[in-house]
Coordinates of C-alpha atoms and ligand atoms in Angstrom, one line a residue:
Chain A
M1 CA 0.0 0.0 -0.2
H2 CA 1.6 3.3 -1.0
F3 CA -0.3 6.5 -0.2
P4 CA 0.4 9.4 -3.0
V5 CA 1.5 13.0 -1.8
Q6 CA 1.0 15.9 -4.1
E7 CA 2.4 19.6 -3.5
K8 CA -0.8 21.9 -3.9
Q9 CA -0.9 25.6 -2.8
G10 CA 2.0 25.2 -0.2
F11 CA 0.6 21.9 1.5
S12 CA 1.5 18.2 1.1
V13 CA -1.9 16.6 0.2
I14 CA -1.7 12.9 1.5
A15 CA -4.3 10.8 -0.3
L16 CA -5.3 7.8 2.4
S17 CA -7.3 5.3 0.5
G18 CA -8.8 1.8 1.4
D19 CA -8.5 0.2 4.6
V20 CA -6.6 2.2 6.6
D21 CA -6.5 -0.4 9.4
M22 CA -3.5 -1.9 11.5
N23 CA -2.2 -3.3 8.4
H24 CA -1.8 -0.1 6.3
S25 CA -1.9 2.6 9.1
P26 CA 2.0 2.2 9.7
H27 CA 2.1 3.2 6.1
A28 CA 0.0 6.1 6.7
R29 CA 1.7 6.9 9.5
K30 CA 5.2 7.4 7.5
A31 CA 3.9 9.3 4.7
I32 CA 2.3 11.7 7.3
L33 CA 5.5 12.1 9.3
S34 CA 7.9 12.0 6.4
C35 CA 6.4 15.3 4.8
L36 CA 6.0 16.8 8.2
K37 CA 9.7 16.0 8.8
K38 CA 10.5 17.9 5.7
M39 CA 8.5 21.0 7.7
Q40 CA 5.9 20.9 5.0
H41 CA 2.3 21.6 6.0
V42 CA -0.1 18.4 5.7
M43 CA -3.5 18.1 4.8
V44 CA -4.7 14.3 5.0
D45 CA -7.4 13.5 2.1
L46 CA -9.9 11.0 3.7
S47 CA -12.1 10.8 0.5
S48 CA -11.3 7.3 -0.6
V49 CA -11.1 5.8 2.8
D50 CA -13.3 2.8 3.2
Y51 CA -12.3 1.9 6.9
I52 CA -10.4 3.5 9.5
D53 CA -9.6 1.8 13.1
S54 CA -8.0 3.0 16.2
S55 CA -4.5 2.4 14.6
G56 CA -5.4 4.7 11.7
V57 CA -6.7 7.4 14.1
A58 CA -3.5 7.1 16.2
S59 CA -1.3 8.2 12.9
L60 CA -3.5 11.1 12.5
V61 CA -3.0 12.1 16.1
E62 CA 0.8 11.7 15.9
G63 CA 0.7 13.7 12.9
F64 CA -1.2 16.5 14.5
Q65 CA 1.1 16.3 17.6
Y66 CA 4.4 16.5 15.6
A67 CA 2.7 19.3 13.5
R68 CA 1.8 21.3 16.6
S69 CA 5.2 21.1 18.3
N70 CA 6.7 22.2 15.2
N71 CA 4.3 25.2 14.4
L72 CA 3.3 23.3 11.3
E73 CA -0.4 23.0 10.0
F74 CA -2.1 19.7 10.0
G75 CA -5.6 19.3 8.7
L76 CA -7.8 16.6 7.4
L77 CA -9.9 17.0 4.1
S78 CA -13.1 15.2 3.0
V79 CA -13.6 13.0 5.9
S80 CA -16.3 10.5 5.2
D81 CA -19.5 9.8 7.4
T82 CA -17.9 6.8 8.6
A83 CA -14.5 8.4 9.3
M84 CA -16.2 11.3 11.3
S85 CA -18.2 8.9 13.5
I86 CA -14.7 7.3 14.6
L87 CA -13.5 10.8 15.2
K88 CA -16.4 11.6 17.0
L89 CA -16.3 8.3 19.2
A90 CA -12.7 9.2 20.0
R91 CA -13.6 12.9 20.8
L92 CA -11.0 14.1 18.2
D93 CA -13.6 15.9 15.6
K94 CA -12.9 19.0 17.7
V95 CA -9.5 18.6 17.7
F96 CA -8.6 18.1 14.2
Q97 CA -8.7 20.8 11.6
I98 CA -11.2 19.4 9.0
Y99 CA -12.3 20.9 5.8
P100 CA -14.5 19.7 2.8
S101 CA -11.8 20.3 0.7
L102 CA -8.4 21.9 -0.1
E103 CA -10.2 24.7 -1.6
A104 CA -12.3 25.1 1.3
R105 CA -9.0 25.5 3.7
L106 CA -7.8 28.3 1.2
E107 CA -10.8 30.1 1.2
N108 CA -11.1 29.9 5.1
A109 CA -7.7 31.8 4.9
R110 CA -8.6 34.8 3.2
Chain B
M1 CA -20.6 -26.9 17.8
D2 CA -24.0 -25.4 18.7
C3 CA -26.0 -25.4 15.2
N4 CA -28.9 -23.3 16.1
N5 CA -26.7 -20.2 17.3
I6 CA -23.3 -20.3 16.0
L7 CA -23.3 -18.7 12.6
V8 CA -19.5 -19.5 11.9
R9 CA -15.9 -19.8 13.8
L10 CA -13.0 -18.1 12.1
S11 CA -9.6 -19.1 13.0
F12 CA -6.5 -17.1 11.9
C13 CA -2.9 -16.2 12.9
S14 CA -2.1 -13.1 15.1
K15 CA -1.2 -11.1 11.7
A16 CA -2.7 -7.4 10.8
S17 CA -3.0 -9.0 7.0
R18 CA -5.8 -11.2 8.3
L19 CA -8.3 -8.6 9.7
K20 CA -9.8 -7.6 6.5
L21 CA -11.1 -10.9 5.9
M22 CA -12.5 -11.2 9.4
R23 CA -14.1 -7.7 9.1
S24 CA -16.0 -8.9 6.1
V25 CA -17.7 -11.8 7.7
I26 CA -18.7 -9.7 10.8
K27 CA -20.3 -7.4 8.2
D28 CA -22.3 -10.1 6.7
A29 CA -22.9 -11.5 9.7
A30 CA -24.5 -8.3 11.1
D31 CA -26.7 -7.9 7.6
I32 CA -28.0 -11.2 7.9
V33 CA -29.5 -10.7 11.7
G34 CA -30.8 -7.4 10.5
L35 CA -28.4 -4.8 12.0
N36 CA -28.8 -1.9 10.1
N37 CA -25.7 -0.4 8.4
E38 CA -24.8 2.0 11.3
Q39 CA -24.8 -0.6 13.7
A40 CA -22.8 -3.4 11.6
D41 CA -20.3 -0.7 11.3
E42 CA -20.1 -0.5 14.9
V43 CA -20.0 -4.1 15.3
V44 CA -17.3 -4.7 12.8
L45 CA -15.3 -1.7 14.3
A46 CA -15.6 -3.4 17.9
V47 CA -14.6 -7.0 17.0
N48 CA -11.5 -5.4 14.8
E49 CA -10.3 -3.4 17.7
A50 CA -10.7 -6.7 19.8
C51 CA -8.7 -8.8 17.7
M52 CA -6.1 -5.7 17.2
N53 CA -5.7 -6.0 21.1
V54 CA -4.9 -9.8 20.9
I55 CA -2.4 -9.2 18.5
Q56 CA -0.8 -6.3 20.3
H57 CA -1.2 -7.1 23.5
S58 CA -1.8 -11.0 24.2
Y59 CA 0.6 -12.1 21.2
L60 CA 2.7 -9.1 21.8
M61 CA 3.1 -8.7 17.9
N62 CA 4.2 -12.4 17.5
P63 CA 2.7 -13.5 14.3
D64 CA 2.1 -17.1 14.9
G65 CA -0.3 -16.9 17.8
Q66 CA -3.9 -18.4 16.9
I67 CA -6.7 -15.9 17.3
E68 CA -10.7 -17.7 17.1
V69 CA -13.6 -15.7 16.7
E70 CA -16.9 -17.2 16.9
I71 CA -20.1 -15.3 15.6
A72 CA -23.4 -16.7 17.2
A73 CA -26.9 -14.9 16.9
D74 CA -30.1 -15.4 18.6
E75 CA -33.3 -13.5 18.8
Q76 CA -32.2 -10.8 20.9
A77 CA -28.1 -10.3 20.4
L78 CA -25.4 -10.9 18.0
L79 CA -22.6 -12.3 20.0
F80 CA -18.9 -12.5 19.4
R81 CA -16.5 -14.7 21.5
I82 CA -12.5 -14.0 20.8
R83 CA -10.3 -16.7 21.9
D84 CA -6.4 -16.6 22.1
Y85 CA -3.8 -19.0 23.4
A86 CA -1.7 -16.5 25.1
P87 CA -0.8 -16.0 28.6
A88 CA -4.0 -15.0 30.8
V89 CA -4.7 -11.3 30.5
D90 CA -5.3 -9.4 33.7
S91 CA -8.8 -7.9 32.7
A92 CA -8.3 -4.9 35.3
S93 CA -5.6 -3.4 33.0
C94 CA -7.7 -3.4 30.2
C95 CA -9.2 -0.1 30.7
S96 CA -10.1 3.1 28.8
R97 CA -8.2 6.2 29.4
D98 CA -9.1 9.9 29.6
L99 CA -10.1 10.8 26.1
D100 CA -9.7 14.6 27.0
E101 CA -5.7 14.1 26.9
V102 CA -5.0 13.8 23.0
R103 CA -2.2 11.1 22.3
P104 CA -2.0 8.1 20.0
G105 CA -3.4 5.0 21.0
G106 CA -5.5 3.9 24.1
L107 CA -8.6 4.0 22.2
G108 CA -9.5 0.3 21.6
V109 CA -11.3 -0.4 24.6
H110 CA -13.1 2.8 24.7
F111 CA -14.4 1.8 21.3
I112 CA -15.4 -1.5 22.3
Q113 CA -17.2 -0.4 25.5
T114 CA -19.0 2.3 23.7
L115 CA -20.1 0.3 20.6
M116 CA -21.0 -2.9 22.3
D117 CA -24.0 -3.6 24.5
E118 CA -21.8 -5.9 26.8
C119 CA -18.4 -7.0 26.7
G120 CA -15.8 -8.6 29.0
F121 CA -13.6 -11.6 29.6
L122 CA -15.0 -15.0 30.2
A123 CA -13.5 -17.6 32.6
Q124 CA -10.2 -19.1 31.3
P125 CA -11.1 -21.9 28.6
E126 CA -9.9 -25.2 29.0
G127 CA -6.8 -25.4 27.2
G128 CA -5.6 -21.7 28.6
G129 CA -5.6 -18.5 26.7
N130 CA -8.3 -15.8 27.1
L131 CA -12.1 -15.6 25.9
F132 CA -13.3 -12.2 25.3
Q133 CA -17.2 -12.1 24.9
M134 CA -18.8 -8.9 23.3
K135 CA -22.7 -8.7 22.6
K136 CA -24.6 -6.4 20.4
Y137 CA -28.5 -6.1 20.9
I138 CA -30.7 -6.7 18.1
R139 CA -33.3 -3.9 18.2
Q140 CA -36.2 -4.0 15.9
Chain C
M1 CA -1.4 -23.5 11.7
D2 CA 0.9 -22.6 8.8
C3 CA 0.8 -18.8 9.3
N4 CA 2.5 -18.0 6.2
N5 CA -0.1 -19.3 3.9
I6 CA -3.4 -19.9 5.8
L7 CA -5.4 -16.9 5.4
V8 CA -8.0 -18.4 7.2
R9 CA -10.1 -21.2 8.6
L10 CA -14.0 -21.1 8.7
S11 CA -15.9 -23.7 10.4
F12 CA -19.8 -24.0 10.0
C13 CA -22.8 -26.1 10.6
S14 CA -24.1 -28.1 7.6
K15 CA -27.0 -25.6 6.9
A16 CA -27.8 -23.9 3.4
S17 CA -28.3 -20.6 5.7
R18 CA -24.4 -20.6 6.4
L19 CA -23.1 -20.5 2.7
K20 CA -23.6 -16.7 2.5
L21 CA -21.1 -16.1 5.2
M22 CA -18.7 -18.4 3.8
R23 CA -18.9 -17.0 0.3
S24 CA -18.1 -13.6 1.5
V25 CA -14.9 -14.8 3.0
I26 CA -13.8 -16.6 -0.3
K27 CA -14.8 -13.4 -2.3
D28 CA -12.5 -11.0 -0.4
A29 CA -9.7 -14.0 -0.1
A30 CA -10.1 -13.8 -3.8
D31 CA -9.6 -10.0 -3.9
I32 CA -6.8 -10.1 -1.5
V33 CA -4.7 -12.4 -3.6
G34 CA -5.3 -10.2 -6.6
L35 CA -8.0 -12.4 -8.7
N36 CA -9.9 -10.4 -11.3
N37 CA -13.8 -9.9 -10.6
E38 CA -14.6 -12.7 -13.0
Q39 CA -12.2 -15.3 -11.5
A40 CA -13.2 -14.4 -7.8
D41 CA -16.9 -15.1 -9.0
E42 CA -15.6 -18.3 -10.3
V43 CA -13.9 -19.5 -7.1
V44 CA -16.8 -18.4 -5.1
L45 CA -19.2 -20.6 -7.1
A46 CA -16.9 -23.3 -7.1
V47 CA -16.4 -23.5 -3.1
N48 CA -20.2 -23.0 -2.8
E49 CA -20.9 -26.2 -4.8
A50 CA -18.1 -28.1 -3.2
C51 CA -19.9 -27.4 0.3
M52 CA -23.5 -27.7 -1.1
N53 CA -22.0 -31.2 -2.1
V54 CA -21.2 -31.8 1.5
I55 CA -24.4 -30.7 2.9
Q56 CA -26.4 -32.9 0.3
H57 CA -24.4 -35.7 0.1
S58 CA -22.0 -36.1 2.8
Y59 CA -24.1 -35.1 5.4
L60 CA -27.3 -36.1 3.6
M61 CA -29.2 -32.6 4.6
N62 CA -28.4 -33.2 8.5
P63 CA -28.0 -29.9 9.7
D64 CA -25.6 -30.6 12.4
G65 CA -22.7 -31.8 10.5
Q66 CA -19.5 -29.4 10.9
I67 CA -17.8 -28.1 7.8
E68 CA -14.2 -26.7 7.6
V69 CA -13.2 -24.4 5.0
E70 CA -9.5 -23.7 4.9
I71 CA -8.4 -21.0 2.4
A72 CA -4.8 -20.7 1.8
A73 CA -2.5 -18.5 -0.8
D74 CA 1.0 -18.7 -2.0
E75 CA 2.4 -16.9 -5.0
Q76 CA 1.0 -19.5 -7.6
A77 CA -2.3 -20.3 -6.3
L78 CA -5.4 -19.6 -4.1
L79 CA -6.0 -23.0 -2.5
F80 CA -9.3 -24.3 -0.5
R81 CA -9.5 -27.4 1.6
I82 CA -12.8 -28.6 2.5
R83 CA -13.3 -31.0 5.3
D84 CA -16.4 -32.4 6.7
Y85 CA -16.7 -35.5 9.6
A86 CA -19.1 -37.8 7.4
P87 CA -18.4 -41.4 6.1
A88 CA -15.8 -41.7 3.5
V89 CA -17.0 -40.7 0.0
D90 CA -16.4 -42.8 -2.9
S91 CA -14.6 -40.2 -5.2
A92 CA -15.3 -42.2 -8.3
S93 CA -19.1 -41.7 -7.5
C94 CA -18.3 -37.9 -7.9
C95 CA -18.4 -37.2 -11.5
S96 CA -19.9 -34.7 -13.7
R97 CA -22.9 -36.1 -16.1
D98 CA -23.6 -35.6 -19.8
L99 CA -24.9 -31.9 -19.9
D100 CA -26.8 -32.0 -23.3
E101 CA -29.5 -33.8 -21.2
V102 CA -31.6 -31.1 -19.8
R103 CA -32.4 -32.0 -16.4
P104 CA -32.4 -30.5 -13.0
G105 CA -29.3 -31.0 -10.7
G106 CA -25.7 -32.6 -11.6
L107 CA -24.2 -29.2 -12.3
G108 CA -22.0 -29.1 -9.1
V109 CA -18.9 -31.3 -10.2
H110 CA -19.0 -29.9 -13.5
F111 CA -19.2 -26.2 -12.5
I112 CA -16.0 -27.3 -9.8
Q113 CA -13.8 -29.1 -12.5
T114 CA -14.4 -26.1 -14.9
L115 CA -13.9 -23.3 -12.7
M116 CA -11.0 -24.5 -10.8
D117 CA -7.4 -25.6 -12.1
E118 CA -7.0 -28.6 -9.7
C119 CA -9.7 -30.3 -7.5
G120 CA -9.9 -33.6 -5.9
F121 CA -10.0 -35.6 -2.5
L122 CA -6.8 -36.1 -0.5
A123 CA -6.5 -39.1 1.7
Q124 CA -8.7 -39.4 4.4
P125 CA -7.7 -36.9 7.3
E126 CA -6.8 -38.0 10.9
G127 CA -10.3 -38.4 12.8
G128 CA -12.1 -39.6 10.0
G129 CA -14.4 -37.7 7.3
N130 CA -13.4 -36.4 3.8
L131 CA -11.0 -33.6 2.6
F132 CA -11.5 -32.2 -0.5
Q133 CA -9.0 -29.8 -2.3
M134 CA -9.4 -27.3 -4.8
K135 CA -6.8 -24.8 -6.5
K136 CA -7.2 -21.7 -8.5
Y137 CA -4.0 -20.4 -10.3
I138 CA -3.0 -16.8 -9.9
R139 CA -2.0 -15.6 -13.2
Q140 CA -0.6 -12.3 -13.2
Chain D
M1 CA -37.5 -14.7 1.2
H2 CA -40.9 -14.2 -0.8
F3 CA -40.3 -13.6 -4.4
P4 CA -43.2 -11.6 -5.9
V5 CA -45.0 -12.6 -8.9
Q6 CA -46.9 -10.1 -10.9
E7 CA -49.4 -10.7 -13.6
K8 CA -48.4 -8.7 -16.7
Q9 CA -49.8 -9.1 -20.2
G10 CA -50.5 -12.7 -19.9
F11 CA -47.4 -13.7 -18.2
S12 CA -46.9 -14.3 -14.4
V13 CA -43.5 -12.5 -13.8
I14 CA -41.9 -13.8 -11.0
A15 CA -39.2 -11.5 -9.6
L16 CA -36.0 -13.3 -8.0
S17 CA -33.5 -11.2 -6.2
G18 CA -30.6 -11.6 -3.8
D19 CA -29.0 -14.7 -3.5
V20 CA -31.0 -17.7 -5.2
D21 CA -28.6 -20.1 -3.6
M22 CA -29.4 -23.4 -1.7
N23 CA -31.0 -21.5 1.0
H24 CA -33.4 -19.4 -1.4
S25 CA -33.7 -21.2 -4.3
P26 CA -36.7 -23.9 -2.7
H27 CA -38.7 -20.7 -2.4
A28 CA -37.8 -19.8 -6.3
R29 CA -38.8 -23.5 -7.2
K30 CA -42.1 -23.0 -5.4
A31 CA -43.2 -19.6 -6.9
I32 CA -42.4 -21.1 -10.3
L33 CA -43.9 -24.1 -10.0
S34 CA -47.2 -22.8 -8.5
C35 CA -47.6 -20.4 -11.0
L36 CA -47.3 -22.9 -13.8
K37 CA -49.4 -25.4 -12.0
K38 CA -52.3 -22.8 -12.3
M39 CA -51.7 -23.2 -16.1
Q40 CA -49.9 -19.5 -16.2
H41 CA -47.3 -18.5 -18.6
V42 CA -44.1 -17.6 -16.6
M43 CA -41.3 -15.1 -17.1
V44 CA -38.5 -15.1 -14.3
D45 CA -37.1 -11.8 -13.9
L46 CA -33.3 -12.1 -13.0
S47 CA -32.6 -8.3 -12.7
S48 CA -32.1 -8.2 -9.2
V49 CA -30.1 -11.5 -8.5
D50 CA -27.0 -11.2 -6.9
Y51 CA -26.0 -14.5 -7.2
I52 CA -27.4 -17.9 -8.5
D53 CA -25.8 -21.5 -7.9
S54 CA -26.7 -24.9 -9.3
S55 CA -29.7 -24.9 -6.9
G56 CA -31.0 -21.9 -8.4
V57 CA -30.4 -23.1 -11.8
A58 CA -32.1 -26.3 -11.0
S59 CA -35.0 -24.7 -10.2
L60 CA -35.1 -22.7 -13.5
V61 CA -34.7 -26.2 -15.2
E62 CA -37.6 -27.7 -13.4
G63 CA -39.8 -24.5 -14.4
F64 CA -38.8 -24.8 -18.1
Q65 CA -39.5 -29.1 -18.0
Y66 CA -42.6 -28.5 -16.5
A67 CA -43.7 -25.8 -18.8
R68 CA -42.7 -28.0 -22.0
S69 CA -44.6 -30.7 -20.9
N70 CA -47.8 -28.5 -20.4
N71 CA -47.3 -26.6 -23.2
L72 CA -46.5 -23.5 -21.2
E73 CA -44.3 -20.8 -22.2
F74 CA -41.2 -20.2 -19.7
G75 CA -38.7 -17.5 -19.9
L76 CA -36.0 -15.4 -18.5
L77 CA -36.0 -11.8 -18.3
S78 CA -32.9 -9.6 -18.0
V79 CA -30.3 -12.0 -17.0
S80 CA -27.4 -10.5 -15.7
D81 CA -23.7 -11.0 -16.8
T82 CA -23.0 -12.9 -13.8
A83 CA -26.4 -15.3 -14.3
M84 CA -25.5 -15.8 -18.1
S85 CA -22.0 -17.0 -17.4
I86 CA -23.4 -19.6 -14.8
L87 CA -26.2 -20.7 -17.7
K88 CA -23.4 -20.8 -20.1
L89 CA -21.3 -23.1 -17.9
A90 CA -24.5 -25.4 -17.5
R91 CA -24.8 -25.2 -21.5
L92 CA -28.4 -24.0 -20.9
D93 CA -28.0 -20.4 -22.4
K94 CA -29.3 -22.0 -25.6
V95 CA -32.3 -24.2 -24.0
F96 CA -33.9 -21.4 -22.0
Q97 CA -35.9 -18.7 -23.7
I98 CA -34.0 -15.2 -22.7
Y99 CA -35.2 -12.0 -23.4
P100 CA -33.7 -8.5 -22.1
S101 CA -37.4 -7.3 -21.0
L102 CA -41.1 -8.5 -21.1
E103 CA -41.6 -5.7 -23.6
A104 CA -38.7 -7.4 -25.6
R105 CA -40.7 -10.8 -25.4
L106 CA -43.8 -9.0 -26.6
E107 CA -42.2 -7.2 -29.5
N108 CA -41.1 -10.6 -30.5
A109 CA -44.4 -11.9 -30.8
R110 CA -45.3 -9.7 -33.5
Ligands
ADP201 N1 -6.3 -8.9 24.6 C1 -5.4 -8.0 25.7 N2 -4.2 -8.4 26.4 C2 -4.0 -8.0 27.3 N3 -3.8 -6.8 27.4 C3 -4.9 -6.0 26.7 C4 -5.8 -6.5 26.0 N4 -6.6 -5.4 25.5 C5 -6.4 -4.4 26.1 N5 -5.6 -4.7 26.9 C6 -4.8 -3.6 27.8 O1 -5.8 -2.6 27.9 C7 -5.1 -1.3 27.3 C8 -5.7 -0.4 27.0 O2 -6.3 -1.0 25.1 P1 -6.8 -0.1 24.2 O3 -7.6 0.7 24.5 O4 -7.0 -0.8 23.2 O5 -5.5 1.0 23.9 P2 -4.0 0.4 22.9 O6 -4.2 -1.1 22.7 O7 -3.9 1.5 22.1 O8 -3.3 0.4 24.4 C9 -3.8 -1.8 26.7 O9 -2.8 -1.0 26.5 C10 -3.4 -3.1 27.3 O10 -2.9 -2.9 28.4
ADP202 N1 -19.1 -34.6 -1.0 C1 -19.8 -35.4 -1.5 N2 -20.0 -36.9 -0.9 C2 -20.6 -37.8 -1.5 N3 -21.0 -37.8 -2.9 C3 -20.6 -36.6 -3.8 C4 -19.9 -35.6 -3.0 N4 -19.9 -34.5 -4.0 C5 -20.5 -35.4 -5.0 N5 -20.8 -36.4 -5.0 C6 -21.3 -37.0 -5.9 O1 -21.3 -36.7 -7.2 C7 -22.7 -36.6 -7.9 C8 -22.7 -35.3 -9.0 O2 -22.9 -34.1 -7.9 P1 -23.3 -32.8 -8.5 O3 -22.7 -32.4 -10.0 O4 -22.6 -31.5 -7.5 O5 -24.6 -32.9 -8.7 P2 -25.9 -33.1 -7.6 O6 -25.1 -32.5 -6.0 O7 -26.9 -32.2 -8.1 O8 -26.1 -34.4 -7.7 C9 -23.7 -36.3 -6.7 O9 -24.9 -36.9 -7.2 C10 -23.0 -37.4 -5.8 O10 -23.5 -38.7 -5.7

């Protein structure tokens, strides 16, 4: 499983997809942290995620924490209903910056 | 095997790559007993977390452990029993943490307790290991 | 259990209502090893027919028999082993019929032989019963 | 599992659906034979069938045979690709009368 990264408008947009479960979340974690370690702002696109469990959520939390301690931006894009209900369950829906799309994030900044 | 209530028993090795197959059975079992999509997703997530805990904490990521998941159903509930052959777990240590503290990990037990109607370890089964049971009520 | 190759083992009672759950696992296993949709459907149909034969002919529709389906995979093939605990089957009697004669029934063995790359009964397993094996090659 | 029957243009149209497998094909068989026993012409609509196995095919063959011996019409409507490949495998694709829709069957008669 490889999660592609695209540079867009000053952000590294990481597109997670499929099942971000115990099997694949190490790859998600790696993709997220390697962008942040290059001091890039990160948006994680969840639009193609079919399933995410606590290990996938943990990768997002790690990214969030690393970004916060390094003054980088970290946000989530197009969070599906399923993913959102899991973030709510983890009480993280108010912790993460969540946008419908990258455009929405850019609008926001104006 | 109790042929009235047991839908299927799965047995697989303690590897993360085996969880997807397990989830697809849970999803179908939930559909078959008439849970709605949201409830089915909840049940899938909870059983998945319980199996992850077995892989991580019972088998300490050793990929050669055996995990058995029994799915049973009656009119009232869908019932899951997860069996491992690892040293006995101290069930008191399986507790959920304060969620206000934002940190990675420590969500599994909270997910299970929130999403299932009943859960807990049963008496140690013959042959050793651990037996964790979860119930989701079927509400019409 | 051979943790490198075995994806999952299922065990269920010899009831028609259990086949749907079994099929969903087979479908997912076929997807996981990279078979295309058409091949996955073929494999699902063949394993389903083999389990139907166990229910009908090995257990003679007795719903309390136990069926075990083991799914394994290596680079070359997806492998299924179907185990029952019924009296030994005369494998010579498991043959397909002339299809030009239009009549209900008698299609299962033909489906299995056509859809799988290899199939046949293995030596009687310890503990008795029958062990039927089927292979579908994974062609890239 | 109940398979609905509708009277349309002189045919009993029986709509099979879901998994016509060993669990449900007895119901399909019953629906088909009970229409034929009332001396009705039968069209079996397969458009909503997700899965059909040899037991489902056997129910169709029984209907076909009963119809033939009683001078009734028996046909299949909107056979999906999956169902068609199974009929081909059973070498029944040339045996059954197969139409894309009831309308196509009626056009045919003109
Ligand atoms: N099957 C198990 N065997 C042993 N300990 C367990 C098991 N399941 C849970 N635990 C304990 O409960 C704690 C909380 O588990 P959980 O909420 O799933 O978070 P995490 O697994 O991320 O630590 C674990 O850290 C572990 O100590
Ligand atoms: N598991 C089995 N145990 C015993 N006999 C079997 C088994 N599978 C197949 N057979 C024999 O092979 C014959 C052909 O099987 P099949 O092609 O599936 O058609 P059908 O099951 O409709 O008779 C059966 O009638 C039966 O005699």
